[in-house]
Amino acid sequence: MKKKLFYSALILLALTIISCDESFDPYGEFEEEYVLNCIVRADTNYQTALLSKSYLSGNFDPYGNTDDKSVQNALVRLWSGNDNVVVLKDTIVERSPDDKYKSPYRIYYAKDFRPEPGLPLEIEAVLPNGKVLSSTTTVPQPIKFSEALSDTLIPPQKGDYIQVVWNSDQTRPVFVLRMGIYYFQHEGGSRKRYIYEVPQNYVEYEGKHVPNYPKPITQSRYSYDMSVIDKAMELISDGEPDKSKFEILSCILEVISLDENLSVYYNTTANANNRFSVKLDEMDYSNIKGGFGVFGAYNRNYYVLRFTHDYIRSFGYIPGLKE
């Protein structure tokens, strides 16, 4: 009995000391860290980068902070190979009125830099305090579509689905897909061009067809069921009884090939999930030397599929291209 009372007294004393210690900090010692994020596109001359720093929130709500932590006046450079180098300029962009941050959005940008596929790509950010953040990657080569194994017409000559196949020189590739139907809509003597994005499938919910778009894939092929394309063609003119206002052009599949850094980032953050597990904490990924963040590059590729005129007319639409 005396031992129990003794141990109880010790526990009570320990709790009393902890509760009276005003120096107790649930956050621990704060260390300021810097974050560099930059995704370089091989299909444009315009590139952007973001620089920010970590902060300690005044409460347990990290979203309670309303001060922008962007880093200003840094020297940010991009290299493609050994000769092509550019200094990114520091500028501000106005935020939307409902943004929690009230100060302008700060970015670094370059208008005349397009990396060369297959060559090393490097970024370096020298902060005003002298700290250096850097990273390297290689821009993926354009993929090569296989016309022998891919369909070229919608609907296909055989089967009830269309398939597109390509080749890539990457060892662990990840591809992001987007298929769009390009068309004109005539109204009041003028016409406007639109793109209707085709999902992987539709899910019926409360009487509506909700699109479910493709997730990034690792295979070098993809197929679309013709029933999905049929439904997409119908929904283009949803609510408009005069179908002759719609002039259908073509269907274009975008295949975005990610570099090794972005592929690893996707495999680290996305592929860790499965339907049999519950994710309690987001996995951290960074390839920035001297700080945190993601530096990567991607290349955008296009594959064109043509609609037959009979197929276009079956919906009441007008063919916009020669067959």
JSON list of N, CA and C in Angstrom, two decimals, residues 77-127:
[
{"chain": "A", "resi": 77, "resn": "ARG", "atom": "N", "xyz": [18.29, 31.39, -61.18]},
{"chain": "A", "resi": 77, "resn": "ARG", "atom": "CA", "xyz": [18.77, 31.13, -62.53]},
{"chain": "A", "resi": 77, "resn": "ARG", "atom": "C", "xyz": [18.43, 29.71, -62.97]},
{"chain": "A", "resi": 78, "resn": "LEU", "atom": "N", "xyz": [18.22, 29.58, -64.27]},
{"chain": "A", "resi": 78, "resn": "LEU", "atom": "CA", "xyz": [17.97, 28.28, -64.90]},
{"chain": "A", "resi": 78, "resn": "LEU", "atom": "C", "xyz": [19.03, 28.04, -65.97]},
{"chain": "A", "resi": 79, "resn": "TRP", "atom": "N", "xyz": [19.55, 26.79, -66.02]},
{"chain": "A", "resi": 79, "resn": "TRP", "atom": "CA", "xyz": [20.49, 26.38, -67.05]},
{"chain": "A", "resi": 79, "resn": "TRP", "atom": "C", "xyz": [19.92, 25.20, -67.82]},
{"chain": "A", "resi": 80, "resn": "SER", "atom": "N", "xyz": [20.06, 25.23, -69.14]},
{"chain": "A", "resi": 80, "resn": "SER", "atom": "CA", "xyz": [19.76, 24.08, -69.98]},
{"chain": "A", "resi": 80, "resn": "SER", "atom": "C", "xyz": [21.05, 23.74, -70.71]},
{"chain": "A", "resi": 81, "resn": "GLY", "atom": "N", "xyz": [21.66, 22.59, -70.37]},
{"chain": "A", "resi": 81, "resn": "GLY", "atom": "CA", "xyz": [22.98, 22.31, -70.88]},
{"chain": "A", "resi": 81, "resn": "GLY", "atom": "C", "xyz": [24.00, 23.22, -70.22]},
{"chain": "A", "resi": 82, "resn": "ASN", "atom": "N", "xyz": [25.01, 23.62, -70.96]},
{"chain": "A", "resi": 82, "resn": "ASN", "atom": "CA", "xyz": [26.05, 24.50, -70.41]},
{"chain": "A", "resi": 82, "resn": "ASN", "atom": "C", "xyz": [25.95, 25.93, -70.91]},
{"chain": "A", "resi": 83, "resn": "ASP", "atom": "N", "xyz": [25.24, 26.16, -72.01]},
{"chain": "A", "resi": 83, "resn": "ASP", "atom": "CA", "xyz": [25.26, 27.47, -72.65]},
{"chain": "A", "resi": 83, "resn": "ASP", "atom": "C", "xyz": [23.99, 28.28, -72.43]},
{"chain": "A", "resi": 84, "resn": "ASN", "atom": "N", "xyz": [22.84, 27.63, -72.38]},
{"chain": "A", "resi": 84, "resn": "ASN", "atom": "CA", "xyz": [21.58, 28.35, -72.29]},
{"chain": "A", "resi": 84, "resn": "ASN", "atom": "C", "xyz": [21.26, 28.63, -70.82]},
{"chain": "A", "resi": 85, "resn": "VAL", "atom": "N", "xyz": [21.37, 29.90, -70.41]},
{"chain": "A", "resi": 85, "resn": "VAL", "atom": "CA", "xyz": [21.12, 30.29, -69.03]},
{"chain": "A", "resi": 85, "resn": "VAL", "atom": "C", "xyz": [20.24, 31.54, -69.02]},
{"chain": "A", "resi": 86, "resn": "VAL", "atom": "N", "xyz": [19.38, 31.65, -68.03]},
{"chain": "A", "resi": 86, "resn": "VAL", "atom": "CA", "xyz": [18.50, 32.80, -67.91]},
{"chain": "A", "resi": 86, "resn": "VAL", "atom": "C", "xyz": [18.32, 33.14, -66.45]},
{"chain": "A", "resi": 87, "resn": "VAL", "atom": "N", "xyz": [18.18, 34.44, -66.15]},
{"chain": "A", "resi": 87, "resn": "VAL", "atom": "CA", "xyz": [17.90, 34.91, -64.80]},
{"chain": "A", "resi": 87, "resn": "VAL", "atom": "C", "xyz": [16.41, 35.22, -64.71]},
{"chain": "A", "resi": 88, "resn": "LEU", "atom": "N", "xyz": [15.73, 34.61, -63.76]},
{"chain": "A", "resi": 88, "resn": "LEU", "atom": "CA", "xyz": [14.30, 34.83, -63.59]},
{"chain": "A", "resi": 88, "resn": "LEU", "atom": "C", "xyz": [14.06, 36.14, -62.85]},
{"chain": "A", "resi": 89, "resn": "LYS", "atom": "N", "xyz": [13.09, 36.90, -63.34]},
{"chain": "A", "resi": 89, "resn": "LYS", "atom": "CA", "xyz": [12.77, 38.20, -62.75]},
{"chain": "A", "resi": 89, "resn": "LYS", "atom": "C", "xyz": [11.75, 38.05, -61.63]},
{"chain": "A", "resi": 90, "resn": "ASP", "atom": "N", "xyz": [11.85, 38.95, -60.67]},
{"chain": "A", "resi": 90, "resn": "ASP", "atom": "CA", "xyz": [10.95, 38.96, -59.52]},
{"chain": "A", "resi": 90, "resn": "ASP", "atom": "C", "xyz": [9.79, 39.90, -59.83]},
{"chain": "A", "resi": 91, "resn": "THR", "atom": "N", "xyz": [8.55, 39.41, -59.71]},
{"chain": "A", "resi": 91, "resn": "THR", "atom": "CA", "xyz": [7.39, 40.24, -60.00]},
{"chain": "A", "resi": 91, "resn": "THR", "atom": "C", "xyz": [6.24, 39.86, -59.08]},
{"chain": "A", "resi": 92, "resn": "ILE", "atom": "N", "xyz": [5.17, 40.62, -59.13]},
{"chain": "A", "resi": 92, "resn": "ILE", "atom": "CA", "xyz": [4.01, 40.36, -58.29]},
{"chain": "A", "resi": 92, "resn": "ILE", "atom": "C", "xyz": [2.77, 40.21, -59.17]},
{"chain": "A", "resi": 93, "resn": "VAL", "atom": "N", "xyz": [1.84, 39.41, -58.70]},
{"chain": "A", "resi": 93, "resn": "VAL", "atom": "CA", "xyz": [0.57, 39.17, -59.39]},
{"chain": "A", "resi": 93, "resn": "VAL", "atom": "C", "xyz": [-0.54, 39.37, -58.38]},
{"chain": "A", "resi": 94, "resn": "GLU", "atom": "N", "xyz": [-1.58, 40.09, -58.77]},
{"chain": "A", "resi": 94, "resn": "GLU", "atom": "CA", "xyz": [-2.69, 40.35, -57.86]},
{"chain": "A", "resi": 94, "resn": "GLU", "atom": "C", "xyz": [-3.44, 39.07, -57.54]},
{"chain": "A", "resi": 95, "resn": "ARG", "atom": "N", "xyz": [-3.87, 38.96, -56.31]},
{"chain": "A", "resi": 95, "resn": "ARG", "atom": "CA", "xyz": [-4.63, 37.80, -55.87]},
{"chain": "A", "resi": 95, "resn": "ARG", "atom": "C", "xyz": [-6.13, 38.03, -56.06]},
{"chain": "A", "resi": 96, "resn": "SER", "atom": "N", "xyz": [-6.89, 36.93, -56.00]},
{"chain": "A", "resi": 96, "resn": "SER", "atom": "CA", "xyz": [-8.34, 37.05, -56.06]},
{"chain": "A", "resi": 96, "resn": "SER", "atom": "C", "xyz": [-8.86, 37.64, -54.75]},
{"chain": "A", "resi": 97, "resn": "PRO", "atom": "N", "xyz": [-10.01, 38.32, -54.78]},
{"chain": "A", "resi": 97, "resn": "PRO", "atom": "CA", "xyz": [-10.51, 38.99, -53.57]},
{"chain": "A", "resi": 97, "resn": "PRO", "atom": "C", "xyz": [-10.77, 38.04, -52.40]},
{"chain": "A", "resi": 98, "resn": "ASP", "atom": "N", "xyz": [-11.08, 36.76, -52.68]},
{"chain": "A", "resi": 98, "resn": "ASP", "atom": "CA", "xyz": [-11.40, 35.83, -51.60]},
{"chain": "A", "resi": 98, "resn": "ASP", "atom": "C", "xyz": [-10.18, 35.08, -51.07]},
{"chain": "A", "resi": 99, "resn": "ASP", "atom": "N", "xyz": [-8.96, 35.44, -51.54]},
{"chain": "A", "resi": 99, "resn": "ASP", "atom": "CA", "xyz": [-7.75, 34.79, -51.06]},
{"chain": "A", "resi": 99, "resn": "ASP", "atom": "C", "xyz": [-7.47, 35.23, -49.62]},
{"chain": "A", "resi": 100, "resn": "LYS", "atom": "N", "xyz": [-6.99, 34.28, -48.80]},
{"chain": "A", "resi": 100, "resn": "LYS", "atom": "CA", "xyz": [-6.71, 34.61, -47.40]},
{"chain": "A", "resi": 100, "resn": "LYS", "atom": "C", "xyz": [-5.52, 35.55, -47.27]},
{"chain": "A", "resi": 101, "resn": "TYR", "atom": "N", "xyz": [-4.58, 35.48, -48.24]},
{"chain": "A", "resi": 101, "resn": "TYR", "atom": "CA", "xyz": [-3.46, 36.42, -48.25]},
{"chain": "A", "resi": 101, "resn": "TYR", "atom": "C", "xyz": [-3.89, 37.70, -48.97]},
{"chain": "A", "resi": 102, "resn": "LYS", "atom": "N", "xyz": [-3.65, 38.83, -48.37]},
{"chain": "A", "resi": 102, "resn": "LYS", "atom": "CA", "xyz": [-4.09, 40.11, -48.93]},
{"chain": "A", "resi": 102, "resn": "LYS", "atom": "C", "xyz": [-3.00, 40.80, -49.74]},
{"chain": "A", "resi": 103, "resn": "SER", "atom": "N", "xyz": [-1.75, 40.44, -49.52]},
{"chain": "A", "resi": 103, "resn": "SER", "atom": "CA", "xyz": [-0.67, 41.05, -50.30]},
{"chain": "A", "resi": 103, "resn": "SER", "atom": "C", "xyz": [-0.59, 40.39, -51.67]},
{"chain": "A", "resi": 104, "resn": "PRO", "atom": "N", "xyz": [0.00, 41.05, -52.67]},
{"chain": "A", "resi": 104, "resn": "PRO", "atom": "CA", "xyz": [0.10, 40.45, -54.02]},
{"chain": "A", "resi": 104, "resn": "PRO", "atom": "C", "xyz": [0.88, 39.15, -54.02]},
{"chain": "A", "resi": 105, "resn": "TYR", "atom": "N", "xyz": [0.61, 38.32, -55.01]},
{"chain": "A", "resi": 105, "resn": "TYR", "atom": "CA", "xyz": [1.26, 37.03, -55.18]},
{"chain": "A", "resi": 105, "resn": "TYR", "atom": "C", "xyz": [2.62, 37.26, -55.84]},
{"chain": "A", "resi": 106, "resn": "ARG", "atom": "N", "xyz": [3.69, 36.76, -55.25]},
{"chain": "A", "resi": 106, "resn": "ARG", "atom": "CA", "xyz": [5.04, 37.02, -55.76]},
{"chain": "A", "resi": 106, "resn": "ARG", "atom": "C", "xyz": [5.60, 35.78, -56.45]},
{"chain": "A", "resi": 107, "resn": "ILE", "atom": "N", "xyz": [6.10, 35.96, -57.69]},
{"chain": "A", "resi": 107, "resn": "ILE", "atom": "CA", "xyz": [6.68, 34.85, -58.44]},
{"chain": "A", "resi": 107, "resn": "ILE", "atom": "C", "xyz": [7.97, 35.31, -59.10]},
{"chain": "A", "resi": 108, "resn": "TYR", "atom": "N", "xyz": [8.76, 34.35, -59.55]},
{"chain": "A", "resi": 108, "resn": "TYR", "atom": "CA", "xyz": [9.92, 34.60, -60.40]},
{"chain": "A", "resi": 108, "resn": "TYR", "atom": "C", "xyz": [9.61, 34.01, -61.77]},
{"chain": "A", "resi": 109, "resn": "TYR", "atom": "N", "xyz": [9.94, 34.74, -62.84]},
{"chain": "A", "resi": 109, "resn": "TYR", "atom": "CA", "xyz": [9.54, 34.28, -64.17]},
{"chain": "A", "resi": 109, "resn": "TYR", "atom": "C", "xyz": [10.61, 34.61, -65.22]},
{"chain": "A", "resi": 110, "resn": "ALA", "atom": "N", "xyz": [10.54, 33.86, -66.33]},
{"chain": "A", "resi": 110, "resn": "ALA", "atom": "CA", "xyz": [11.37, 34.12, -67.50]},
{"chain": "A", "resi": 110, "resn": "ALA", "atom": "C", "xyz": [10.51, 33.93, -68.74]},
{"chain": "A", "resi": 111, "resn": "LYS", "atom": "N", "xyz": [10.62, 34.83, -69.70]},
{"chain": "A", "resi": 111, "resn": "LYS", "atom": "CA", "xyz": [9.80, 34.78, -70.92]},
{"chain": "A", "resi": 111, "resn": "LYS", "atom": "C", "xyz": [10.53, 34.19, -72.12]},
{"chain": "A", "resi": 112, "resn": "ASP", "atom": "N", "xyz": [11.82, 33.92, -71.98]},
{"chain": "A", "resi": 112, "resn": "ASP", "atom": "CA", "xyz": [12.60, 33.51, -73.16]},
{"chain": "A", "resi": 112, "resn": "ASP", "atom": "C", "xyz": [13.49, 32.32, -72.85]},
{"chain": "A", "resi": 113, "resn": "PHE", "atom": "N", "xyz": [12.94, 31.34, -72.16]},
{"chain": "A", "resi": 113, "resn": "PHE", "atom": "CA", "xyz": [13.74, 30.17, -71.82]},
{"chain": "A", "resi": 113, "resn": "PHE", "atom": "C", "xyz": [12.96, 28.90, -72.14]},
{"chain": "A", "resi": 114, "resn": "ARG", "atom": "N", "xyz": [13.47, 28.13, -73.10]},
{"chain": "A", "resi": 114, "resn": "ARG", "atom": "CA", "xyz": [12.88, 26.84, -73.42]},
{"chain": "A", "resi": 114, "resn": "ARG", "atom": "C", "xyz": [13.98, 25.78, -73.34]},
{"chain": "A", "resi": 115, "resn": "PRO", "atom": "N", "xyz": [13.84, 24.81, -72.43]},
{"chain": "A", "resi": 115, "resn": "PRO", "atom": "CA", "xyz": [14.91, 23.81, -72.26]},
{"chain": "A", "resi": 115, "resn": "PRO", "atom": "C", "xyz": [14.97, 22.85, -73.43]},
{"chain": "A", "resi": 116, "resn": "GLU", "atom": "N", "xyz": [16.13, 22.28, -73.62]},
{"chain": "A", "resi": 116, "resn": "GLU", "atom": "CA", "xyz": [16.34, 21.31, -74.70]},
{"chain": "A", "resi": 116, "resn": "GLU", "atom": "C", "xyz": [16.11, 19.90, -74.16]},
{"chain": "A", "resi": 117, "resn": "PRO", "atom": "N", "xyz": [15.19, 19.14, -74.75]},
{"chain": "A", "resi": 117, "resn": "PRO", "atom": "CA", "xyz": [14.96, 17.77, -74.29]},
{"chain": "A", "resi": 117, "resn": "PRO", "atom": "C", "xyz": [16.23, 16.93, -74.35]},
{"chain": "A", "resi": 118, "resn": "GLY", "atom": "N", "xyz": [16.43, 16.12, -73.32]},
{"chain": "A", "resi": 118, "resn": "GLY", "atom": "CA", "xyz": [17.58, 15.25, -73.26]},
{"chain": "A", "resi": 118, "resn": "GLY", "atom": "C", "xyz": [18.81, 15.85, -72.63]},
{"chain": "A", "resi": 119, "resn": "LEU", "atom": "N", "xyz": [18.82, 17.18, -72.41]},
{"chain": "A", "resi": 119, "resn": "LEU", "atom": "CA", "xyz": [19.96, 17.84, -71.81]},
{"chain": "A", "resi": 119, "resn": "LEU", "atom": "C", "xyz": [19.73, 18.07, -70.32]},
{"chain": "A", "resi": 120, "resn": "PRO", "atom": "N", "xyz": [20.82, 18.16, -69.53]},
{"chain": "A", "resi": 120, "resn": "PRO", "atom": "CA", "xyz": [20.68, 18.45, -68.11]},
{"chain": "A", "resi": 120, "resn": "PRO", "atom": "C", "xyz": [20.03, 19.82, -67.90]},
{"chain": "A", "resi": 121, "resn": "LEU", "atom": "N", "xyz": [19.22, 19.91, -66.88]},
{"chain": "A", "resi": 121, "resn": "LEU", "atom": "CA", "xyz": [18.52, 21.15, -66.52]},
{"chain": "A", "resi": 121, "resn": "LEU", "atom": "C", "xyz": [18.81, 21.44, -65.06]},
{"chain": "A", "resi": 122, "resn": "GLU", "atom": "N", "xyz": [19.21, 22.67, -64.76]},
{"chain": "A", "resi": 122, "resn": "GLU", "atom": "CA", "xyz": [19.61, 23.02, -63.40]},
{"chain": "A", "resi": 122, "resn": "GLU", "atom": "C", "xyz": [18.96, 24.32, -62.97]},
{"chain": "A", "resi": 123, "resn": "ILE", "atom": "N", "xyz": [18.61, 24.41, -61.68]},
{"chain": "A", "resi": 123, "resn": "ILE", "atom": "CA", "xyz": [18.09, 25.64, -61.11]},
{"chain": "A", "resi": 123, "resn": "ILE", "atom": "C", "xyz": [18.92, 25.98, -59.87]},
{"chain": "A", "resi": 124, "resn": "GLU", "atom": "N", "xyz": [19.13, 27.28, -59.67]},
{"chain": "A", "resi": 124, "resn": "GLU", "atom": "CA", "xyz": [19.84, 27.74, -58.48]},
{"chain": "A", "resi": 124, "resn": "GLU", "atom": "C", "xyz": [19.19, 29.03, -58.00]},
{"chain": "A", "resi": 125, "resn": "ALA", "atom": "N", "xyz": [18.91, 29.10, -56.70]},
{"chain": "A", "resi": 125, "resn": "ALA", "atom": "CA", "xyz": [18.34, 30.30, -56.10]},
{"chain": "A", "resi": 125, "resn": "ALA", "atom": "C", "xyz": [19.26, 30.75, -54.97]},
{"chain": "A", "resi": 126, "resn": "VAL", "atom": "N", "xyz": [19.83, 31.95, -55.12]},
{"chain": "A", "resi": 126, "resn": "VAL", "atom": "CA", "xyz": [20.68, 32.54, -54.09]},
{"chain": "A", "resi": 126, "resn": "VAL", "atom": "C", "xyz": [19.84, 33.55, -53.33]},
{"chain": "A", "resi": 127, "resn": "LEU", "atom": "N", "xyz": [19.58, 33.28, -52.06]},
{"chain": "A", "resi": 127, "resn": "LEU", "atom": "CA", "xyz": [18.71, 34.12, -51.25]},
{"chain": "A", "resi": 127, "resn": "LEU", "atom": "C", "xyz": [19.45, 35.36, -50.76]}
]
